[in-house]
Amino acid sequence: MTPIGTPTTARPTRTTEPAPGGFNAERIREDFPVLKLKVNGKPLVYLDNAATAQKPRVVLDALRKFYETECANVHRGLHWMSEEATRDYEESREKVRQFLGAADVKEVIFVRGTTEAINLVAHSFGRPRVRAGDEILITAMEHHSNIVPWQILCEQSGAQLRVAPINDDGELLLDEFEKLLSPRTRLVAVSHVSNALGTVNPVAQIIEMAHRRKVPVLVDGAQAAPHLPVNVRELDCDFYAFSGHKLFGPTGIGVLYGKAQWLEEMPPYQAGGDMIRSVTFEKTTYNSLPYKFEAGTPHIAGVIGLGAAVDYLSRVGLARAAAYERELLEYATERLRRIPDARIIGTAREKAGVLSFVLEGIHPHDVGTILDQEGIAVRAGHHCAMPVMDRFQVPATARASFAFYNTPQEVDALIAGIEKVKEIFS
Amino acid sequence: MSEVRELYQELIIEHSKKPRNFGKLDGADHEATGFNPLCGDKVTVYVKLDGNVVREIRWEGSGCAISSASASLMTERSKSKSLTETDALFQIFHKLVTGGELEEAETAQLGKLAVFSGVKEFPVRVKCATLAWHTLRAALEGTKTVTTD
């Protein structure tokens, strides 16, 4: 067996077809060192981008530069390195502000990831406001991280969790959603793009419906931010959460965007250094935004790496990348449809990045193991969305998820791998 | 033979498609359900003992080919065996799928179970192969549910 990680320059052998929309994925691939790996003797075909995305060299360089030349704490030191680190840290915040189209950098809070962002809102926005008899409204396609924090909040407050249903294609039933918006609804929490189904939710419409009833909306953007241009002011969402590692940035860093009016009202989530202005044993005054929500030494390298990822994405052009990914997903969908016994889970009209499927009579884990032997990385399992699996009456699915560095040749490799799975089980 | 063919030997595929002793066992005196929370595999094992001997054994559940075939072959193999023999067999089977050194006498005892030898090259799939066995042990020990964690 060739050891995992053997570098190779080998490329899929088929000649490159004209890239859709003039987008040159082959050139993009050069920016990602890991894509040259061989796995199990085969060129890596990385189709697990919804779990985490690979990192371009510029992100790796930014991490290295921080640790090699300016490793210091931020917002504290008077010395040169601390000033450099603080400047780069805060520049990243400005980059993220632009990336999201937020009005002010004080609305950009650095957190560990989407999960922590949602927990922060449940804790600091939810707990002080939500009372017994109130309702939190989510949808049937949420990731566990956009279900469990609300369940806990409901348990603690005596509120009810309401769940808007989806249809057999995995699309939110907007009429049903609207009916569930009641005078008791305190918050709507909805994914922008479903990680298990790939459905793109009509979040602008959802937000408008909720706002007409003065209900604030949190958008879980973990799967959307890397694949669609997002503008929080145009959406008018109250909160938007995403993870750096799915956006080609480092793990352990993410962002909560919140409207300043809410963030100002909310009590801190965690307490400690950096989030205070003054402390005596009698009374503590909190720091201003965004620092009120960034207790302790933050993930400085992660923030700087995320800034580099955001820069990279703006150079690539997210709109162009999204158009390319859409064509790639359409191509993969069309090819998978032609395989007898393959059933696609998630057939919404508006989809991004995700192709979830099952093969009749073959468990997704067996599909995953056999594809892995072909160097093809997919996810097999419940995708942290067990209610979605229940809804479609499958124990699990295999999921191929795409990024703009994936190619039609890799889709061909996936299809060939699926044919091999079927052959082994024939 | 490639590693993946080594893992998915014909007998495994065949048992996964047509599992033996599948379905509830009425009047079972021992039963337990095993879960693999990582992948959602679920196996319930039913046993009727006659003194110290497994008189009847059946199973039901859902999971991947490895876990289904393992449950199927386990029920075939442990029928009419004493509790001591069943336990010894599990220990040998465990050694086989985790890549331990087997003595000749142990290999001889495996019989058809030797078909799981390919699992040792796939560490993440060891739990699939051993789920049914852990569940059988739990049933015999009187534990109702067991997980592979």
Short mmCIF file of C-alpha atoms in Angstrom, two decimals, chain A residues 26-405:
data_model
loop_
_atom_site.label_atom_id
_atom_site.label_comp_id
_atom_site.label_asym_id
_atom_site.label_seq_id
_atom_site.Cartn_x
_atom_site.Cartn_y
_atom_site.Cartn_z
CA GLU A 26 -7.00 23.28 -12.68
CA ARG A 27 -5.17 26.52 -11.96
CA ILE A 28 -7.01 26.97 -8.66
CA ARG A 29 -5.84 23.48 -7.64
CA GLU A 30 -2.24 24.67 -7.76
CA ASP A 31 -3.02 26.90 -4.78
CA PHE A 32 -3.90 23.90 -2.57
CA PRO A 33 -0.83 21.78 -1.66
CA VAL A 34 -2.92 18.93 -0.24
CA LEU A 35 -4.62 18.27 -3.57
CA LYS A 36 -1.38 16.73 -4.84
CA LEU A 37 -1.65 13.87 -2.33
CA LYS A 38 -2.08 10.24 -3.23
CA VAL A 39 -4.36 8.17 -1.03
CA ASN A 40 -4.27 4.39 -1.22
CA GLY A 41 -2.10 4.73 -4.30
CA LYS A 42 -4.66 6.89 -6.11
CA PRO A 43 -4.79 10.66 -6.62
CA LEU A 44 -6.85 12.17 -3.81
CA VAL A 45 -10.37 13.07 -4.90
CA TYR A 46 -11.56 15.24 -2.05
CA LEU A 47 -15.35 15.41 -1.99
CA ASP A 48 -15.92 16.05 1.70
CA ASN A 49 -15.88 19.83 1.58
CA ALA A 50 -19.07 20.20 3.59
CA ALA A 51 -17.20 18.60 6.51
CA THR A 52 -14.15 20.79 6.10
CA ALA A 53 -12.54 22.50 3.15
CA GLN A 54 -8.87 22.30 2.21
CA LYS A 55 -6.56 25.26 2.77
CA PRO A 56 -4.82 27.33 0.10
CA ARG A 57 -1.13 28.03 0.53
CA VAL A 58 -1.78 31.70 1.37
CA VAL A 59 -3.67 30.62 4.51
CA LEU A 60 -0.87 28.27 5.57
CA ASP A 61 1.65 31.06 4.91
CA ALA A 62 -0.33 33.52 7.04
CA LEU A 63 -0.32 31.08 9.97
CA ARG A 64 3.39 30.50 9.61
CA LYS A 65 4.11 34.22 9.31
CA PHE A 66 2.20 34.93 12.51
CA TYR A 67 4.01 32.27 14.53
CA GLU A 68 7.43 33.03 13.04
CA THR A 69 7.43 36.80 13.06
CA GLU A 70 4.77 38.32 15.30
CA CYS A 71 3.62 35.78 17.87
CA ALA A 72 2.33 37.94 20.69
CA ASN A 73 -0.91 38.55 22.52
CA VAL A 74 -3.31 41.14 21.18
CA HIS A 75 -4.83 44.28 22.73
CA ARG A 76 -2.27 44.23 25.53
CA GLY A 77 1.39 44.65 24.79
CA LEU A 78 3.18 47.86 24.16
CA HIS A 79 5.90 46.01 22.36
CA TRP A 80 6.35 45.85 18.59
CA MET A 81 5.23 42.26 18.04
CA SER A 82 2.04 42.76 19.99
CA GLU A 83 1.25 45.81 17.88
CA GLU A 84 1.84 43.85 14.68
CA ALA A 85 -0.34 40.97 15.89
CA THR A 86 -3.11 43.32 17.00
CA ARG A 87 -3.05 45.16 13.68
CA ASP A 88 -3.30 41.91 11.67
CA TYR A 89 -6.00 40.58 13.99
CA GLU A 90 -8.12 43.68 13.60
CA GLU A 91 -7.46 43.87 9.86
CA SER A 92 -8.96 40.39 9.61
CA ARG A 93 -12.06 41.67 11.36
CA GLU A 94 -12.36 44.41 8.75
CA LYS A 95 -11.91 41.81 5.97
CA VAL A 96 -14.71 39.72 7.44
CA ARG A 97 -16.90 42.82 7.78
CA GLN A 98 -16.48 43.50 4.07
CA PHE A 99 -16.97 39.82 3.22
CA LEU A 100 -20.34 39.82 5.02
CA GLY A 101 -21.32 43.34 4.05
CA ALA A 102 -21.78 44.27 7.71
CA ALA A 103 -22.19 47.92 8.68
CA ASP A 104 -19.55 48.01 11.39
CA VAL A 105 -16.60 45.92 12.59
CA LYS A 106 -18.10 45.91 16.07
CA GLU A 107 -20.76 43.55 14.70
CA VAL A 108 -18.14 40.91 13.85
CA ILE A 109 -17.44 38.60 16.80
CA PHE A 110 -14.74 35.95 16.56
CA VAL A 111 -15.79 32.61 18.02
CA ARG A 112 -14.64 29.00 17.68
CA GLY A 113 -17.08 28.16 14.92
CA THR A 114 -20.73 28.09 13.93
CA THR A 115 -21.60 25.92 16.92
CA GLU A 116 -20.17 28.40 19.39
CA ALA A 117 -21.82 31.29 17.56
CA ILE A 118 -25.25 29.67 17.89
CA ASN A 119 -24.63 28.76 21.53
CA LEU A 120 -23.62 32.36 22.19
CA VAL A 121 -26.92 33.62 20.82
CA ALA A 122 -28.92 30.95 22.69
CA HIS A 123 -27.18 31.94 25.91
CA SER A 124 -26.90 35.72 25.68
CA PHE A 125 -29.88 36.56 23.48
CA GLY A 126 -32.19 33.65 24.31
CA ARG A 127 -31.94 33.19 28.05
CA PRO A 128 -32.72 36.75 29.13
CA ARG A 129 -35.69 37.00 26.72
CA VAL A 130 -37.31 33.61 26.40
CA ARG A 131 -39.99 32.69 28.96
CA ALA A 132 -42.30 29.76 29.59
CA GLY A 133 -44.85 29.50 26.79
CA ASP A 134 -42.64 31.28 24.25
CA GLU A 135 -41.53 29.55 21.06
CA ILE A 136 -38.34 29.11 19.07
CA LEU A 137 -38.93 28.24 15.42
CA ILE A 138 -36.45 26.13 13.44
CA THR A 139 -36.80 23.90 10.35
CA ALA A 140 -36.77 20.14 9.81
CA MET A 141 -33.45 20.31 7.94
CA GLU A 142 -31.26 21.77 10.69
CA HIS A 143 -27.86 20.47 11.75
CA HIS A 144 -27.73 19.26 15.36
CA SER A 145 -25.87 22.46 16.25
CA ASN A 146 -28.94 24.47 15.27
CA ILE A 147 -31.30 22.17 17.19
CA VAL A 148 -29.70 21.22 20.49
CA PRO A 149 -28.84 24.74 21.80
CA TRP A 150 -32.52 25.68 21.31
CA GLN A 151 -33.71 22.48 22.97
CA ILE A 152 -31.59 23.29 25.99
CA LEU A 153 -32.87 26.86 26.02
CA CYS A 154 -36.45 25.52 25.85
CA GLU A 155 -35.83 23.05 28.69
CA GLN A 156 -34.41 25.81 30.85
CA SER A 157 -37.10 28.37 30.11
CA GLY A 158 -40.20 26.23 29.57
CA ALA A 159 -40.44 27.46 25.97
CA GLN A 160 -41.47 25.26 23.04
CA LEU A 161 -39.34 24.28 20.05
CA ARG A 162 -41.39 24.43 16.86
CA VAL A 163 -40.19 22.77 13.66
CA ALA A 164 -41.26 23.89 10.18
CA PRO A 165 -41.65 20.87 7.87
CA ILE A 166 -39.95 20.13 4.54
CA ASN A 167 -41.24 18.34 1.44
CA ASP A 168 -39.90 15.16 -0.19
CA ASP A 169 -37.41 17.18 -2.21
CA GLY A 170 -35.99 18.64 0.97
CA GLU A 171 -37.46 22.11 0.48
CA LEU A 172 -38.88 24.14 3.32
CA LEU A 173 -42.68 24.47 3.18
CA LEU A 174 -42.83 28.25 3.39
CA ASP A 175 -46.59 28.37 3.99
CA GLU A 176 -46.26 26.00 6.93
CA PHE A 177 -43.32 27.98 8.18
CA GLU A 178 -45.35 31.18 8.08
CA LYS A 179 -48.23 29.54 9.93
CA LEU A 180 -45.84 28.54 12.71
CA LEU A 181 -44.76 32.14 13.23
CA SER A 182 -46.89 33.17 16.18
CA PRO A 183 -47.06 36.04 18.65
CA ARG A 184 -45.13 33.72 20.97
CA THR A 185 -42.21 33.21 18.58
CA ARG A 186 -39.12 34.81 20.09
CA LEU A 187 -36.57 33.74 17.49
CA VAL A 188 -36.28 31.96 14.15
CA ALA A 189 -33.11 29.90 13.60
CA VAL A 190 -32.64 28.56 10.10
CA SER A 191 -29.83 27.19 7.98
CA HIS A 192 -28.96 29.10 4.83
CA VAL A 193 -27.84 25.89 3.10
CA SER A 194 -28.61 22.41 4.46
CA ASN A 195 -25.48 20.35 5.11
CA ALA A 196 -27.27 17.03 4.61
CA LEU A 197 -29.45 17.91 1.61
CA GLY A 198 -27.77 20.87 -0.06
CA THR A 199 -31.04 22.84 -0.09
CA VAL A 200 -30.61 26.60 -0.34
CA ASN A 201 -33.29 28.12 1.84
CA PRO A 202 -35.05 31.32 0.75
CA VAL A 203 -33.62 33.14 3.75
CA ALA A 204 -34.47 36.63 2.49
CA GLN A 205 -38.15 35.66 2.33
CA ILE A 206 -37.97 33.89 5.69
CA ILE A 207 -36.44 36.97 7.30
CA GLU A 208 -39.06 39.23 5.76
CA MET A 209 -41.89 37.00 7.03
CA ALA A 210 -40.39 36.91 10.51
CA HIS A 211 -39.65 40.63 10.64
CA ARG A 212 -43.23 41.46 9.69
CA ARG A 213 -44.07 39.90 13.05
CA LYS A 214 -41.05 41.51 14.72
CA VAL A 215 -39.34 38.16 15.20
CA PRO A 216 -35.54 38.24 14.92
CA VAL A 217 -33.76 35.66 12.75
CA LEU A 218 -30.49 33.77 13.15
CA VAL A 219 -29.05 32.29 9.97
CA ASP A 220 -26.70 29.30 10.21
CA GLY A 221 -24.40 30.06 7.32
CA ALA A 222 -21.89 27.25 7.84
CA GLN A 223 -22.60 25.68 4.44
CA ALA A 224 -23.53 28.90 2.66
CA ALA A 225 -20.68 31.32 3.34
CA PRO A 226 -18.14 29.22 1.37
CA HIS A 227 -20.46 28.77 -1.61
CA LEU A 228 -22.68 31.84 -2.05
CA PRO A 229 -22.05 35.56 -1.83
CA VAL A 230 -23.64 36.69 1.45
CA ASN A 231 -24.62 40.21 2.40
CA VAL A 232 -26.04 40.49 5.90
CA ARG A 233 -27.39 43.99 5.36
CA GLU A 234 -29.28 43.00 2.22
CA LEU A 235 -30.60 39.91 3.99
CA ASP A 236 -31.37 42.05 7.04
CA CYS A 237 -30.71 39.00 9.26
CA ASP A 238 -30.24 39.65 12.97
CA PHE A 239 -27.48 37.07 13.39
CA TYR A 240 -25.34 35.18 10.89
CA ALA A 241 -22.94 32.41 11.89
CA PHE A 242 -20.22 30.62 9.93
CA SER A 243 -17.07 28.54 10.44
CA GLY A 244 -13.61 29.40 9.15
CA HIS A 245 -12.56 25.84 8.40
CA LYS A 246 -15.36 25.30 5.87
CA LEU A 247 -14.34 28.59 4.24
CA PHE A 248 -10.81 27.37 3.41
CA GLY A 249 -9.50 28.88 6.66
CA PRO A 250 -8.11 27.30 9.83
CA THR A 251 -10.07 25.08 12.20
CA GLY A 252 -11.15 26.50 15.54
CA ILE A 253 -12.18 29.90 14.28
CA GLY A 254 -15.57 31.20 13.19
CA VAL A 255 -17.68 34.30 13.14
CA LEU A 256 -20.88 35.52 14.67
CA TYR A 257 -22.32 38.56 12.96
CA GLY A 258 -24.97 40.29 15.04
CA LYS A 259 -26.81 43.57 14.60
CA ALA A 260 -25.21 46.09 16.94
CA GLN A 261 -28.54 46.93 18.62
CA TRP A 262 -28.89 43.30 19.80
CA LEU A 263 -25.24 42.82 20.71
CA GLU A 264 -25.29 45.99 22.82
CA GLU A 265 -28.26 44.68 24.80
CA MET A 266 -26.91 41.17 25.27
CA PRO A 267 -24.93 40.17 28.36
CA PRO A 268 -21.50 38.55 27.83
CA TYR A 269 -21.31 34.86 26.93
CA GLN A 270 -18.02 34.12 28.62
CA ALA A 271 -16.23 36.24 31.17
CA GLY A 272 -12.55 36.90 31.71
CA GLY A 273 -9.76 39.02 30.31
CA ASP A 274 -10.21 41.36 27.34
CA MET A 275 -13.98 41.53 27.74
CA ILE A 276 -13.79 43.98 30.63
CA ARG A 277 -13.14 47.68 30.91
CA SER A 278 -12.55 47.78 34.64
CA VAL A 279 -12.80 45.25 37.43
CA THR A 280 -13.15 45.75 41.16
CA PHE A 281 -14.48 43.20 43.62
CA GLU A 282 -17.65 45.25 43.81
CA LYS A 283 -18.33 45.86 40.15
CA THR A 284 -17.10 45.06 36.66
CA THR A 285 -17.70 47.21 33.63
CA TYR A 286 -17.72 45.34 30.35
CA ASN A 287 -15.68 46.27 27.34
CA SER A 288 -17.38 47.70 24.26
CA LEU A 289 -18.28 45.66 21.18
CA PRO A 290 -16.97 43.41 19.78
CA TYR A 291 -14.60 42.73 22.71
CA LYS A 292 -17.43 42.18 25.20
CA PHE A 293 -17.91 38.79 23.51
CA GLU A 294 -14.24 37.85 23.12
CA ALA A 295 -13.13 36.81 26.60
CA GLY A 296 -9.63 35.48 27.05
CA THR A 297 -6.80 35.27 24.56
CA PRO A 298 -8.49 34.68 21.22
CA HIS A 299 -7.39 32.30 18.46
CA ILE A 300 -5.11 34.98 17.02
CA ALA A 301 -3.47 32.80 14.39
CA GLY A 302 -6.88 31.47 13.40
CA VAL A 303 -8.27 34.96 12.92
CA ILE A 304 -5.28 35.99 10.81
CA GLY A 305 -5.58 32.77 8.79
CA LEU A 306 -9.28 33.42 8.28
CA GLY A 307 -8.45 36.91 7.04
CA ALA A 308 -6.11 35.34 4.48
CA ALA A 309 -8.86 32.90 3.43
CA VAL A 310 -11.32 35.76 2.95
CA ASP A 311 -8.75 37.64 0.85
CA TYR A 312 -8.20 34.52 -1.20
CA LEU A 313 -11.92 34.06 -1.80
CA SER A 314 -12.35 37.63 -2.92
CA ARG A 315 -9.51 37.13 -5.44
CA VAL A 316 -11.14 33.92 -6.72
CA GLY A 317 -14.52 35.64 -6.84
CA LEU A 318 -17.23 33.87 -4.91
CA ALA A 319 -19.93 34.57 -7.51
CA ARG A 320 -17.84 33.00 -10.29
CA ALA A 321 -16.89 30.10 -8.04
CA ALA A 322 -20.54 29.57 -7.13
CA ALA A 323 -21.55 29.45 -10.79
CA TYR A 324 -18.82 26.89 -11.48
CA GLU A 325 -19.85 24.77 -8.48
CA ARG A 326 -23.46 24.84 -9.63
CA GLU A 327 -22.50 23.42 -13.01
CA LEU A 328 -20.32 20.80 -11.34
CA LEU A 329 -23.18 19.78 -9.04
CA GLU A 330 -25.56 19.59 -12.00
CA TYR A 331 -23.12 17.39 -13.87
CA ALA A 332 -22.66 15.07 -10.88
CA THR A 333 -26.42 14.92 -10.30
CA GLU A 334 -27.11 14.07 -13.91
CA ARG A 335 -24.49 11.30 -13.91
CA LEU A 336 -25.67 9.84 -10.60
CA ARG A 337 -29.27 9.85 -11.82
CA ARG A 338 -28.27 7.51 -14.61
CA ILE A 339 -27.07 4.87 -12.14
CA PRO A 340 -29.84 2.37 -11.47
CA ASP A 341 -30.58 1.87 -7.77
CA ALA A 342 -29.08 5.24 -6.82
CA ARG A 343 -31.46 7.54 -4.96
CA ILE A 344 -30.54 11.16 -4.41
CA ILE A 345 -31.60 12.50 -1.01
CA GLY A 346 -32.23 16.22 -1.41
CA THR A 347 -33.60 17.24 -4.80
CA ALA A 348 -34.51 20.85 -4.13
CA ARG A 349 -34.62 23.24 -7.07
CA GLU A 350 -32.11 25.51 -5.35
CA LYS A 351 -29.08 23.55 -4.16
CA ALA A 352 -25.45 24.25 -3.36
CA GLY A 353 -22.46 21.99 -3.09
CA VAL A 354 -24.01 18.81 -1.69
CA LEU A 355 -24.94 15.51 -3.34
CA SER A 356 -26.37 13.11 -0.76
CA PHE A 357 -27.36 9.65 -1.96
CA VAL A 358 -28.06 6.04 -1.09
CA LEU A 359 -27.60 2.91 -3.19
CA GLU A 360 -30.40 0.37 -2.95
CA GLY A 361 -29.37 -2.52 -0.69
CA ILE A 362 -25.91 -1.14 0.08
CA HIS A 363 -25.15 0.66 3.33
CA PRO A 364 -23.49 4.10 2.98
CA HIS A 365 -20.57 3.00 5.17
CA ASP A 366 -19.71 0.27 2.74
CA VAL A 367 -19.93 2.83 -0.06
CA GLY A 368 -17.58 5.12 1.90
CA THR A 369 -15.00 2.39 2.56
CA ILE A 370 -14.87 1.22 -1.05
CA LEU A 371 -14.65 4.79 -2.42
CA ASP A 372 -11.85 5.52 0.04
CA GLN A 373 -9.88 2.64 -1.44
CA GLU A 374 -10.15 4.51 -4.74
CA GLY A 375 -8.74 7.64 -3.13
CA ILE A 376 -12.19 9.27 -3.05
CA ALA A 377 -13.10 11.01 0.22
CA VAL A 378 -16.84 11.30 0.89
CA ARG A 379 -18.80 11.40 4.11
CA ALA A 380 -21.02 8.49 5.09
CA GLY A 381 -23.33 8.82 8.05
CA HIS A 382 -26.13 10.93 9.44
CA HIS A 383 -24.25 14.22 8.87
CA CYS A 384 -25.21 15.50 12.34
CA ALA A 385 -28.75 15.75 11.05
CA MET A 386 -30.48 12.66 12.42
CA PRO A 387 -33.98 14.18 12.07
CA VAL A 388 -33.29 14.63 8.33
CA MET A 389 -32.36 10.93 8.07
CA ASP A 390 -35.60 10.02 9.87
CA ARG A 391 -37.59 12.28 7.53
CA PHE A 392 -36.26 10.42 4.48
CA GLN A 393 -36.35 7.04 6.25
CA VAL A 394 -32.70 6.22 5.70
CA PRO A 395 -30.22 5.31 8.46
CA ALA A 396 -27.51 7.32 6.76
CA THR A 397 -26.45 8.64 3.38
CA ALA A 398 -23.23 8.90 1.42
CA ARG A 399 -22.48 12.53 0.69
CA ALA A 400 -20.23 14.01 -1.93
CA SER A 401 -19.74 17.73 -1.36
CA PHE A 402 -17.95 20.02 -3.75
CA ALA A 403 -15.69 23.04 -3.74
CA PHE A 404 -14.46 25.17 -6.65
CA TYR A 405 -11.23 23.15 -6.86
#
